[in-house]
Coordinates of N, CA, C and O in Angstrom, one line a residue:
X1 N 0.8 -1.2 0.0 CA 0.0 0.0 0.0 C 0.9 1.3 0.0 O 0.6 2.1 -0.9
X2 N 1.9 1.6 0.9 CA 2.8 2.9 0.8 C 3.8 2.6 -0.5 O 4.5 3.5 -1.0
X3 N 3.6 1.3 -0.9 CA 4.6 1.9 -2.5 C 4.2 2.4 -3.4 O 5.0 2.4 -4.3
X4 N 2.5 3.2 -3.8 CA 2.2 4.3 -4.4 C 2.5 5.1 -3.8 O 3.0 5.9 -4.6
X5 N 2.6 5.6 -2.2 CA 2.6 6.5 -1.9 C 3.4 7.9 -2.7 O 2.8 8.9 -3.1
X6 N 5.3 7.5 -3.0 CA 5.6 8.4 -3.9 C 4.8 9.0 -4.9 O 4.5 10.2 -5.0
X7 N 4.4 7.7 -6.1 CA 3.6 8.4 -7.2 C 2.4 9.6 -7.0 O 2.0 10.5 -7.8
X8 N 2.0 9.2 -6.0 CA 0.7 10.1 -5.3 C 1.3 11.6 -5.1 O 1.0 12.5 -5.8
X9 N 2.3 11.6 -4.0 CA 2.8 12.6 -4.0 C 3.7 13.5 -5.0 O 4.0 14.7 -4.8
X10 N 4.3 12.6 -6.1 CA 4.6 13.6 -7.2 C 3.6 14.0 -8.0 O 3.7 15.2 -8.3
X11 N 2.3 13.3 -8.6 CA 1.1 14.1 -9.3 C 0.4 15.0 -8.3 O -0.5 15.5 -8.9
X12 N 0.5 15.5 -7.0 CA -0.2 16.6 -6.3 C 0.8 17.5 -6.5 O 0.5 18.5 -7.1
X13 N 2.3 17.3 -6.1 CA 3.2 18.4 -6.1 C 2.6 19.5 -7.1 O 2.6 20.6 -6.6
X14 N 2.2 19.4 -8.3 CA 1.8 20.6 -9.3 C 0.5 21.4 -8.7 O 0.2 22.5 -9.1
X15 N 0.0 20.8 -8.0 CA -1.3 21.4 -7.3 C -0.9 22.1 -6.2 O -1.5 23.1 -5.9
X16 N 0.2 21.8 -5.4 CA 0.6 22.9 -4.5 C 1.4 23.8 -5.1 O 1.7 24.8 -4.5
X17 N 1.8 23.6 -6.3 CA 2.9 24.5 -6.8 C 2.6 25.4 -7.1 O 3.4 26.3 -7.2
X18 N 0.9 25.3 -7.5 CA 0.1 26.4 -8.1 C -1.0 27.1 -7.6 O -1.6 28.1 -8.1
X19 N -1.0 26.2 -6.2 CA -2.0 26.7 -5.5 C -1.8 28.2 -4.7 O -0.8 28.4 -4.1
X20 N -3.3 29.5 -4.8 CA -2.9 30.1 -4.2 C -2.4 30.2 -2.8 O -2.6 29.3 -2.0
X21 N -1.4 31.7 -2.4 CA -1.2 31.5 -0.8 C -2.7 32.1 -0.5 O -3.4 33.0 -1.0
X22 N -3.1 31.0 0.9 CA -4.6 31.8 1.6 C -4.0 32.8 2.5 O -4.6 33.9 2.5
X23 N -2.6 32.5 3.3 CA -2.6 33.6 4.2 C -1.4 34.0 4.0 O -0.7 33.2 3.3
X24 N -0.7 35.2 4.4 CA 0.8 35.7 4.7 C 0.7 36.0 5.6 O -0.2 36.9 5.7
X25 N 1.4 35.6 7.0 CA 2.0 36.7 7.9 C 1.7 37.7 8.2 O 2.2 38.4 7.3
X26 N 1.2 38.4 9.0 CA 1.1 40.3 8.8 C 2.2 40.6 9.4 O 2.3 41.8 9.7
X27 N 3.0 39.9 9.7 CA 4.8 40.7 10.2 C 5.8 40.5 9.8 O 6.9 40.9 10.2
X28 N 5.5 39.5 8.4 CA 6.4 38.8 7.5 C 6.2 40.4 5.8 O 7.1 40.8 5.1
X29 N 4.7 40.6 6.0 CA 4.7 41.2 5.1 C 4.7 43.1 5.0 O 4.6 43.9 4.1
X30 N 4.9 43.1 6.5 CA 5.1 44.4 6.6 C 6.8 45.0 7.7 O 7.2 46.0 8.2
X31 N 7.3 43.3 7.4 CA 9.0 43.8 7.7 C 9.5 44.1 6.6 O 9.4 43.2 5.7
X32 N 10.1 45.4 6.5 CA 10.9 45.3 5.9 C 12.2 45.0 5.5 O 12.9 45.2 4.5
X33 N 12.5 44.4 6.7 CA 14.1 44.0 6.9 C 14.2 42.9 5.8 O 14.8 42.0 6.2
X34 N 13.7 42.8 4.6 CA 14.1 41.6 3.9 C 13.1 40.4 3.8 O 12.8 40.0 2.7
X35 N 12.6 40.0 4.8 CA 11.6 38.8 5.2 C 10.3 39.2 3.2 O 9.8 40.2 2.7
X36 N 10.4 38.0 3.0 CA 9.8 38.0 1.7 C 8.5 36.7 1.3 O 8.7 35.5 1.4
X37 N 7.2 37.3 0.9 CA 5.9 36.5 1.2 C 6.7 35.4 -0.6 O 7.3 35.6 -1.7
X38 N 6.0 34.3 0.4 CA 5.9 32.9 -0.3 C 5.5 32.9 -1.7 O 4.4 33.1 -2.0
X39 N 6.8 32.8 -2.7 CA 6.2 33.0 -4.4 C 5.6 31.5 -5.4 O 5.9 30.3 -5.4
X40 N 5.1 32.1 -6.0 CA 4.6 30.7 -6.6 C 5.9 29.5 -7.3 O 6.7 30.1 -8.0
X41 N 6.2 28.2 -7.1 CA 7.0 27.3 -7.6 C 7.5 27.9 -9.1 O 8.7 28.2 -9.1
X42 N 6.8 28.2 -10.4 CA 7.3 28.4 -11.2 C 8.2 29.8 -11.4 O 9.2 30.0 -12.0
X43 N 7.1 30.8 -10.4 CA 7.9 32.3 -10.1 C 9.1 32.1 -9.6 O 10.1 32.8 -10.1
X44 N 9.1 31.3 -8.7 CA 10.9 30.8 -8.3 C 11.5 30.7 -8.5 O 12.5 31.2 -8.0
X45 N 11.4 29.6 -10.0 CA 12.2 28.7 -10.9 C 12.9 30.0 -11.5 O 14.1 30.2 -11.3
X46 N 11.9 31.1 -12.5 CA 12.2 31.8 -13.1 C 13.0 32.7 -12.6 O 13.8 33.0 -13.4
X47 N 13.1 33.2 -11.3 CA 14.3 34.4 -11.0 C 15.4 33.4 -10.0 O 15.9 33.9 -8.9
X48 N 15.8 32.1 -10.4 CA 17.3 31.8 -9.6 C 18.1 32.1 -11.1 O 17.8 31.9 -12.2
X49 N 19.3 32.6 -10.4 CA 20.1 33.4 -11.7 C 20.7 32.4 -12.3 O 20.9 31.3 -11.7
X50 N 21.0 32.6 -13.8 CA 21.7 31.4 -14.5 C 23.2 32.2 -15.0 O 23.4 33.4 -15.3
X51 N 24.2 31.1 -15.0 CA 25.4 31.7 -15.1 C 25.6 31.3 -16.3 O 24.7 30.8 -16.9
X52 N 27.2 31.4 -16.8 CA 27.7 30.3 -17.8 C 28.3 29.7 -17.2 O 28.7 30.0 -16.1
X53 N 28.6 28.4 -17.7 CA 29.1 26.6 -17.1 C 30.9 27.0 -16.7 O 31.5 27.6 -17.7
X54 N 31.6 26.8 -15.8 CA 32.8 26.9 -15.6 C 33.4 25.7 -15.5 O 32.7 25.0 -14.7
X55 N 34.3 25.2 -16.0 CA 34.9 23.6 -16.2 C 36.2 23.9 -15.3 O 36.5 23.0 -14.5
X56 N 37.1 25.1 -15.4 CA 38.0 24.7 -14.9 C 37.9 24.1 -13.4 O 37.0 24.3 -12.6
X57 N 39.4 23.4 -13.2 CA 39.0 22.6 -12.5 C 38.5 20.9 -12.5 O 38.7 20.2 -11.6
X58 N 38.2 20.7 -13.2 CA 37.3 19.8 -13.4 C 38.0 18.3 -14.0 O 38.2 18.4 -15.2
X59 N 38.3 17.3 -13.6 CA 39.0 16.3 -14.3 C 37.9 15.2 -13.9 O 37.3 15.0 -12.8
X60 N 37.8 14.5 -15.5 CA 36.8 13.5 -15.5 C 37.1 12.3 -15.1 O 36.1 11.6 -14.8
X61 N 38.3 11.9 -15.0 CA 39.2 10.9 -14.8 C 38.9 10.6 -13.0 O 39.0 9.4 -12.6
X62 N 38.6 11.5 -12.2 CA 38.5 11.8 -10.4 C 36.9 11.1 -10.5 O 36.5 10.7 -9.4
X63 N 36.2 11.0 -11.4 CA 34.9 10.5 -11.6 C 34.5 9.1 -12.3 O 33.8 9.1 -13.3
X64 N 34.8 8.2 -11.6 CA 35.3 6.8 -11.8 C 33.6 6.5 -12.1 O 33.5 5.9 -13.1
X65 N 32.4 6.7 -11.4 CA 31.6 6.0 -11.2 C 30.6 6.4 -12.2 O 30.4 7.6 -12.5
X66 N 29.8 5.0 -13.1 CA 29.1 4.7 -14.2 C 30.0 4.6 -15.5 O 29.3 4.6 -16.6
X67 N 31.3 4.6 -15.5 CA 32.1 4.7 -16.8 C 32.7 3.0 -16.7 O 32.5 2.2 -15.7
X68 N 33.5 2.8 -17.8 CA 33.5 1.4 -17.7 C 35.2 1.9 -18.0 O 35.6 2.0 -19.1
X69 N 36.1 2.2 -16.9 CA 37.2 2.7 -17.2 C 38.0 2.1 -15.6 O 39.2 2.4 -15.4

């Protein structure tokens, strides 16, 4: 019986991701020191900054695991 459980809870995840907030805080939303009301999952996604890929550093050889080497 709990080995659907996962599946269950990945097809809701999109329903809370999109669900509105019912409440904020009234001392979350009227500090201004920074404290910031709960944004929607996809609003999130969209403002984590994206960089370009930096390799240095990087040797593939230190990464033994799934290669047949």
């Amino acid at each position: 019986m709990l080995r659907g459980l996962p599946a269950v809870a990945l097809c809701a995840l999109p329903l809370l991701a999109t669900a509105p907030v019912a409440h904020a805080a009234p001392s979350a939303a009227a500090d201004p020191a920074g404290a910031r009301a709960p944004l929607p999952l996809f609003e999130a996604i969209g403002r984590l900054p994206v960089a370009v890929e930096h390799r240095e550093g990087y040797k593939r050889d230190l990464y033994k695991h799934g290669t047949a080497g």
